[in-house]
Tab-separated table of C-alpha atoms and ligand atoms in Angstrom:
chain	number	residue	atom	x	y	z
A	217	UNK	CA	145.494	126.014	65.926
A	218	UNK	CA	142.771	128.490	66.993
A	219	UNK	CA	140.025	126.395	65.470
A	220	UNK	CA	141.327	123.390	67.379
A	221	UNK	CA	141.279	125.313	70.636
A	222	UNK	CA	137.790	126.589	69.842
A	223	UNK	CA	136.660	122.997	69.460
A	224	UNK	CA	137.806	122.028	72.908
A	225	UNK	CA	134.454	122.194	74.585
A	226	UNK	CA	132.093	119.635	75.968
A	227	UNK	CA	130.292	119.379	72.639
A	228	UNK	CA	131.446	116.744	70.179
A	229	UNK	CA	134.178	118.089	67.936
A	230	UNK	CA	133.405	117.263	64.355
A	231	UNK	CA	136.063	117.535	61.735
A	232	UNK	CA	138.044	120.692	62.096
A	233	UNK	CA	141.013	121.570	60.045
A	234	UNK	CA	144.615	121.489	61.188
A	235	UNK	CA	147.776	123.357	60.224
A	236	UNK	CA	149.705	120.850	58.170
A	237	UNK	CA	149.080	117.964	55.832
A	238	UNK	CA	151.791	115.502	54.882
A	239	UNK	CA	152.160	115.187	51.114
A	240	UNK	CA	154.741	112.920	49.464
A	241	UNK	CA	157.280	113.419	52.230
A	242	UNK	CA	156.702	117.108	52.920
A	243	UNK	CA	154.469	119.138	55.166
A	244	UNK	CA	152.261	121.637	53.380
A	245	UNK	CA	149.774	124.114	54.875
A	246	UNK	CA	146.208	122.724	55.050
A	247	UNK	CA	144.881	125.263	52.538
A	248	UNK	CA	147.542	124.339	49.977
A	249	UNK	CA	146.637	120.632	49.858
A	250	UNK	CA	144.915	120.798	46.471
A	251	UNK	CA	144.804	118.547	43.419
A	252	UNK	CA	144.387	119.241	39.700
A	253	UNK	CA	141.080	118.401	37.969
A	254	UNK	CA	142.942	115.926	35.758
A	255	UNK	CA	143.784	113.816	38.806
A	256	UNK	CA	142.838	110.298	37.734
A	257	UNK	CA	141.299	109.432	41.124
A	258	UNK	CA	138.684	112.181	40.691
A	259	UNK	CA	137.476	110.604	37.461
A	260	UNK	CA	137.739	106.890	38.206
A	261	UNK	CA	137.829	106.430	41.978
A	262	UNK	CA	141.423	105.232	41.865
A	263	UNK	CA	142.459	105.938	45.409
A	264	UNK	CA	142.941	103.938	48.568
A	265	UNK	CA	142.555	105.265	52.068
A	266	UNK	CA	142.352	104.555	55.758
A	267	UNK	CA	140.516	105.962	58.738
A	268	UNK	CA	142.428	105.845	62.002
A	269	UNK	CA	141.681	107.347	65.388
A	270	UNK	CA	143.992	109.053	67.834
A	271	UNK	CA	142.896	109.324	71.467
A	272	UNK	CA	144.165	111.962	73.878
A	273	UNK	CA	143.911	111.122	77.538
A	274	UNK	CA	145.972	111.776	80.628
A	275	UNK	CA	148.366	113.970	78.652
A	276	UNK	CA	149.148	111.201	76.174
A	277	UNK	CA	148.088	110.870	72.551
A	278	UNK	CA	147.745	107.304	71.328
A	279	UNK	CA	147.142	106.054	67.804
A	280	UNK	CA	144.871	103.012	67.850
A	281	UNK	CA	146.179	100.038	65.872
A	282	UNK	CA	148.428	102.076	63.602
A	283	UNK	CA	150.284	99.006	62.346
A	284	UNK	CA	147.084	97.231	61.279
A	285	UNK	CA	145.735	100.317	59.487
A	286	UNK	CA	148.950	100.939	57.564
A	287	UNK	CA	149.111	97.239	56.686
A	288	UNK	CA	145.523	97.371	55.380
A	289	UNK	CA	146.345	100.464	53.307
A	290	UNK	CA	149.285	98.668	51.711
A	291	UNK	CA	147.122	95.598	51.103
A	292	UNK	CA	144.551	97.815	49.359
A	293	UNK	CA	147.378	99.200	47.187
A	294	UNK	CA	148.480	95.659	46.404
A	295	UNK	CA	144.994	94.406	45.553
A	296	UNK	CA	144.628	97.177	42.982
A	297	UNK	CA	148.237	97.067	41.813
A	298	UNK	CA	148.572	100.833	42.343
A	299	UNK	CA	152.191	100.959	43.470
A	300	UNK	CA	153.330	103.310	46.226
A	301	UNK	CA	156.735	104.796	47.029
A	302	UNK	CA	156.557	104.347	50.808
A	303	UNK	CA	157.075	101.353	53.075
A	304	UNK	CA	154.977	100.430	56.083
A	305	UNK	CA	157.639	101.927	58.382
A	306	UNK	CA	157.850	105.164	56.373
A	307	UNK	CA	154.081	105.635	56.347
A	308	UNK	CA	153.789	104.877	60.061
A	309	UNK	CA	156.549	107.362	60.818
A	310	UNK	CA	154.918	109.970	58.562
A	311	UNK	CA	151.604	109.577	60.412
A	312	UNK	CA	153.266	110.062	63.791
A	313	UNK	CA	155.230	113.054	62.468
A	314	UNK	CA	152.028	114.625	61.126
A	315	UNK	CA	150.495	114.518	64.598
A	316	UNK	CA	153.631	115.939	66.189
A	317	UNK	CA	153.967	118.714	63.600
A	318	UNK	CA	150.378	119.784	64.269
A	319	UNK	CA	150.997	119.674	68.029
A	320	UNK	CA	147.745	117.821	68.542
A	321	UNK	CA	146.527	117.273	72.075
A	322	UNK	CA	142.940	116.273	71.298
A	323	UNK	CA	141.075	113.248	69.985
A	324	UNK	CA	141.760	112.844	66.283
A	325	UNK	CA	140.743	111.286	63.031
A	326	UNK	CA	143.604	110.427	60.695
A	327	UNK	CA	143.012	109.919	56.980
A	328	UNK	CA	145.922	108.551	54.932
A	329	UNK	CA	144.986	108.832	51.257
A	330	UNK	CA	146.914	107.483	48.269
A	331	UNK	CA	145.501	108.506	44.900
A	332	UNK	CA	146.419	108.058	41.289
A	333	UNK	CA	147.566	111.463	40.118
A	334	UNK	CA	147.419	113.647	37.038
A	335	UNK	CA	147.366	111.926	33.678
A	336	UNK	CA	145.585	111.758	30.342
A	337	UNK	CA	141.929	110.796	30.078
A	338	UNK	CA	141.765	107.018	30.172
A	339	UNK	CA	141.979	103.960	32.308
A	340	UNK	CA	145.632	103.052	31.943
A	341	UNK	CA	146.989	104.023	35.337
A	342	UNK	CA	150.292	102.226	35.005
A	343	UNK	CA	152.429	105.326	34.481
A	344	UNK	CA	150.582	107.568	36.918
A	345	UNK	CA	152.192	108.666	40.149
A	346	UNK	CA	150.549	107.610	43.410
A	347	UNK	CA	150.208	110.818	45.407
A	348	UNK	CA	150.121	110.282	49.139
A	349	UNK	CA	148.506	112.574	51.687
A	350	UNK	CA	148.164	112.210	55.429
A	351	UNK	CA	145.387	114.346	56.777
A	352	UNK	CA	144.712	114.524	60.512
A	353	UNK	CA	142.116	116.596	62.286
A	354	UNK	CA	140.444	117.001	65.665
A	355	UNK	CA	137.419	114.781	65.697
A	356	UNK	CA	134.604	113.828	68.017
A	357	UNK	CA	131.694	111.515	67.517
A	358	UNK	CA	130.591	110.294	64.086
A	359	UNK	CA	127.016	109.899	65.272
A	360	UNK	CA	125.885	112.640	67.612
A	361	UNK	CA	123.157	110.475	69.149
A	362	UNK	CA	123.603	107.834	71.848
A	363	UNK	CA	121.693	105.344	69.723
A	364	UNK	CA	120.617	105.426	66.085
A	365	UNK	CA	117.758	104.324	63.838
A	366	UNK	CA	118.686	102.449	60.709
A	367	UNK	CA	117.034	100.922	57.681
A	368	UNK	CA	117.945	98.023	55.448
A	369	UNK	CA	119.125	99.590	52.212
A	370	UNK	CA	117.655	98.842	48.820
A	371	UNK	CA	121.285	98.937	47.577
A	372	UNK	CA	123.278	95.745	48.010
A	373	UNK	CA	126.891	95.876	49.177
A	374	UNK	CA	129.327	95.618	46.255
A	375	UNK	CA	130.118	92.015	45.508
A	376	UNK	CA	133.562	90.450	45.690
A	377	UNK	CA	133.015	89.319	42.127
A	378	UNK	CA	132.790	92.953	41.020
A	379	UNK	CA	135.655	94.517	42.977
A	380	UNK	CA	138.175	93.362	45.595
A	381	UNK	CA	135.944	94.367	48.488
A	382	UNK	CA	138.586	93.788	51.149
A	383	UNK	CA	140.357	96.816	49.686
A	384	UNK	CA	139.425	100.236	51.044
A	385	UNK	CA	139.152	102.053	47.743
A	386	UNK	CA	137.649	105.493	47.197
A	387	UNK	CA	135.615	104.311	44.199
A	388	UNK	CA	133.919	101.584	46.251
A	389	UNK	CA	132.393	104.231	48.466
A	390	UNK	CA	129.797	105.396	45.958
A	391	UNK	CA	127.986	102.261	47.141
A	392	UNK	CA	128.143	103.494	50.753
A	393	UNK	CA	127.170	107.027	49.784
A	394	UNK	CA	124.082	105.746	47.942
A	395	UNK	CA	122.980	103.672	50.929
A	396	UNK	CA	123.650	106.463	53.405
A	397	UNK	CA	121.822	109.079	51.329
A	398	UNK	CA	118.822	106.846	50.815
A	399	UNK	CA	118.645	106.215	54.574
A	400	UNK	CA	119.005	109.905	55.462
A	401	UNK	CA	116.398	110.931	52.896
A	402	UNK	CA	113.979	108.463	54.456
A	403	UNK	CA	114.575	109.888	57.944
A	404	UNK	CA	117.008	107.247	59.255
A	405	UNK	CA	120.516	107.804	60.571
A	406	UNK	CA	122.236	105.104	58.551
A	407	UNK	CA	121.763	101.959	56.491
A	408	UNK	CA	122.457	98.271	56.799
A	409	UNK	CA	123.514	96.755	53.493
A	410	UNK	CA	122.753	93.154	52.612
A	411	UNK	CA	124.977	91.187	50.274
A	412	UNK	CA	123.799	89.820	46.940
A	413	UNK	CA	122.647	86.628	48.683
A	414	UNK	CA	120.365	88.746	50.872
A	415	UNK	CA	122.356	88.124	54.080
A	416	UNK	CA	123.340	90.889	56.461
A	417	UNK	CA	126.621	92.478	55.470
A	418	UNK	CA	127.462	95.740	57.264
A	419	UNK	CA	126.664	99.441	57.631
A	420	UNK	CA	127.568	102.131	55.118
A	421	UNK	CA	130.881	102.651	56.913
A	422	UNK	CA	130.748	100.258	59.844
A	423	UNK	CA	130.639	96.560	60.644
A	424	UNK	CA	127.716	95.183	62.578
A	425	UNK	CA	127.290	93.031	65.677
A	426	UNK	CA	124.176	91.605	67.291
A	427	UNK	CA	123.441	90.006	70.634
A	428	UNK	CA	121.068	87.070	70.703
A	429	UNK	CA	120.619	84.682	73.638
A	430	UNK	CA	123.816	85.982	75.294
A	431	UNK	CA	125.916	85.352	72.194
A	432	UNK	CA	127.509	88.079	70.124
A	433	UNK	CA	127.007	87.429	66.418
A	434	UNK	CA	128.822	89.167	63.568
A	435	UNK	CA	128.765	88.359	59.837
A	436	UNK	CA	131.932	86.619	58.602
A	437	UNK	CA	134.403	87.895	55.991
A	438	UNK	CA	132.731	85.548	53.504
A	439	UNK	CA	129.571	87.697	53.777
A	440	UNK	CA	131.533	90.335	51.862
A	441	UNK	CA	132.302	92.756	54.686
A	442	UNK	CA	135.273	95.061	55.036
A	443	UNK	CA	137.723	93.377	57.398
A	444	UNK	CA	137.203	95.984	60.111
A	445	UNK	CA	139.958	96.601	62.609
A	446	UNK	CA	137.467	97.677	65.291
A	447	UNK	CA	135.456	94.505	64.686
A	448	UNK	CA	138.543	92.318	65.100
A	449	UNK	CA	139.622	94.235	68.199
A	450	UNK	CA	136.181	93.897	69.773
A	451	UNK	CA	136.000	90.193	69.019
A	452	UNK	CA	139.213	89.786	70.979
A	453	UNK	CA	138.134	92.080	73.818
A	454	UNK	CA	134.718	90.413	74.075
A	455	UNK	CA	136.253	86.920	74.032
A	456	UNK	CA	138.741	87.885	76.756
A	457	UNK	CA	135.868	89.323	78.818
A	458	UNK	CA	134.100	85.952	78.711
A	459	UNK	CA	131.450	86.639	76.073
A	460	UNK	CA	130.713	83.983	73.507
A	461	UNK	CA	131.122	85.416	70.044
A	462	UNK	CA	130.424	83.762	66.710
A	463	UNK	CA	130.987	84.771	63.118
A	464	UNK	CA	128.074	83.526	61.066
A	465	UNK	CA	125.701	84.599	58.334
A	466	UNK	CA	122.667	86.512	59.523
A	467	UNK	CA	119.280	86.643	57.917
A	468	UNK	CA	117.708	90.054	57.422
A	469	UNK	CA	114.712	88.949	59.532
A	470	UNK	CA	116.970	88.203	62.500
A	471	UNK	CA	117.726	91.915	62.740
A	472	UNK	CA	114.161	92.508	63.851
A	473	UNK	CA	114.265	90.183	66.879
A	474	UNK	CA	117.802	90.293	68.296
A	475	UNK	CA	118.288	91.612	71.852
A	476	UNK	CA	120.974	94.128	70.956
A	477	UNK	CA	122.435	95.507	67.769
A	478	UNK	CA	125.350	97.873	67.263
A	479	UNK	CA	127.691	99.250	64.646
A	480	UNK	CA	131.448	99.023	65.138
A	481	UNK	CA	134.082	100.963	63.254
A	482	UNK	CA	136.814	103.531	63.560
A	483	UNK	CA	134.498	106.493	63.005
A	484	UNK	CA	131.366	105.035	64.667
A	485	UNK	CA	133.365	103.328	67.458
A	486	UNK	CA	130.548	101.379	69.150
A	487	UNK	CA	127.175	102.848	68.246
A	488	UNK	CA	124.005	101.188	69.561
A	489	UNK	CA	121.154	100.727	67.111
A	490	UNK	CA	117.815	101.429	68.780
A	491	UNK	CA	115.517	100.726	65.826
A	492	UNK	CA	115.725	98.839	62.519
A	493	UNK	CA	113.107	99.626	59.907
A	494	UNK	CA	110.884	101.018	62.650
A	495	UNK	CA	111.147	97.906	64.860
A	496	UNK	CA	112.517	98.544	68.352
A	497	UNK	CA	115.681	96.558	69.111
A	498	UNK	CA	115.513	94.948	72.576
A	499	UNK	CA	114.531	97.534	75.150
A	500	UNK	CA	115.073	100.399	72.693
A	501	UNK	CA	117.982	101.590	74.801
A	502	UNK	CA	121.636	100.628	75.077
A	503	UNK	CA	121.774	96.942	76.040
A	504	UNK	CA	123.967	95.460	78.805
A	505	UNK	CA	126.444	93.761	76.455
A	506	UNK	CA	126.826	96.860	74.278
A	507	UNK	CA	127.325	98.994	77.372
A	508	UNK	CA	129.974	96.687	78.799
A	509	UNK	CA	131.841	96.557	75.470
A	510	UNK	CA	131.644	100.329	75.072
A	511	UNK	CA	133.211	100.853	78.503
A	512	UNK	CA	135.904	98.283	77.852
A	513	UNK	CA	136.661	99.738	74.432
A	514	UNK	CA	137.045	103.244	75.886
A	515	UNK	CA	139.469	101.906	78.496
A	516	UNK	CA	141.411	100.057	75.819
A	517	UNK	CA	141.825	103.021	73.449
A	518	UNK	CA	142.796	105.340	76.279
A	519	UNK	CA	145.570	103.015	77.425
A	520	UNK	CA	143.954	102.066	80.723
A	521	UNK	CA	144.288	98.300	80.268
A	522	UNK	CA	147.873	97.070	80.136
A	523	UNK	CA	147.020	93.963	78.179
A	524	UNK	CA	145.919	95.967	75.139
A	525	UNK	CA	148.593	98.666	75.276
A	526	UNK	CA	150.308	96.772	72.472
A	527	UNK	CA	147.563	98.178	70.201
A	528	UNK	CA	148.483	101.786	70.998
A	529	UNK	CA	151.276	103.860	69.509
A	530	UNK	CA	152.206	106.775	71.777
A	531	UNK	CA	152.814	110.007	69.862
A	532	UNK	CA	154.491	112.092	72.536
B	744	PLP	C1	132.386	99.859	54.681
B	744	PLP	C2	133.072	99.802	55.997
B	744	PLP	N1	132.891	98.727	56.789
B	744	PLP	C3	133.475	98.627	57.987
B	744	PLP	C4	134.301	99.633	58.484
B	744	PLP	C5	134.936	99.492	59.814
B	744	PLP	O1	136.322	99.239	59.714
B	744	PLP	P1	137.346	99.750	60.784
B	744	PLP	O2	136.926	99.205	62.103
B	744	PLP	O3	138.654	99.176	60.343
B	744	PLP	O4	137.319	101.223	60.766
B	744	PLP	C6	134.520	100.759	57.691
B	744	PLP	C7	135.402	101.834	58.148
B	744	PLP	O5	136.534	101.877	57.797
B	744	PLP	C8	133.902	100.846	56.429
B	744	PLP	O6	134.078	101.919	55.657
C-alpha cells in the first residue's frame, strides 16, 4: 500500500500497482500475476477486457456502471465464442471483492481481463482455458492536460466486416496503438480515426462528441464505434439537462468548424479537444457545453445526484 499512499498528492495519480490481483477465483500478490509465453492471447490477441473507473469521495468508493461493463465483457466473450467460467454476478462480486481486499480509498481504474491461456501453436482455441484476471489500481487522469490537440489518423478504424468491432478484444487494439503512436510521433496527443467510408468514428480509446449550433452531435453505432458506456451515460445526462443531442454521421471536414469537440470514455472521462490538425476548435479553450457536462459528470460519478445513483455500486 505504500505506493498508493505515496500517490495521494495533488498531482494526478497515474497507474500505480496494488497488493492483490484476482485470478480465477483467488487473490494473488501483484508481482505473481504472470503468464507463460505460450499463452495463446500473447500470440493471437485472443483476450477480452474492460476498463472501469472507481471514484472515491466523501469516504465512499463507487464503481461507475459496473453492471454495464460486466455485461459488455460477457458480450465480447460471446461475440468471439471464447467461453468463460464465471457469471455476471460472480464477476461483479469478484470486482467488488478485489477493491475491498486491496483496501482502496482512492480513485481507481479497474481492468478485468479474460484471455485464452496456454496451448499449442495454432489458431484452434476451442480447448484452451479462459484465464480471468481482475486488476485494479489507483489512477488519475488519462490526459494530463486540460485540453488536447489531435490529428485525424491515416489508419482507419477496423471495420465491422473484418472483426466484431462491438467487442472489446485485445487484438483489436493494435489498430488503436498504431493511430496513437502515429499521432504522438507527429506531436499530437491523440488521434481521431475515420471509418472506411471516411466518416468520423472515434478516438484511439475514446468516443467523440461535437457541439454545433447548440446541438451535441456524436457518431452512431453504425459508424463502427465501440458502444461506449461513458458516451451512453452522457447522452442521457445531456438530454436530461435540456441539451439537444443527435447521433449522426459526421464528415471529417465538420471537425474543423464545430464550436466544441471532446472525447468521452472511461479513461479520458470528458477531455476537451482544443485543436484538430492544427485548426483551433471554437475559442481554443473549454467550451460552455463541455464545461457544463464535465461538472455534471463529476457530480454523477461521485454520487452527488440522486437520480443517477443507480449507476453507482458502493464498495464499502
Ligand atoms: C476504442 C474505444 N472507443 C471508445 C471507448 C469508450 O468506451 P467507454 O466509455 O465504455 O469506456 C473506449 C474505451 O473503452 C475505447 O477503447
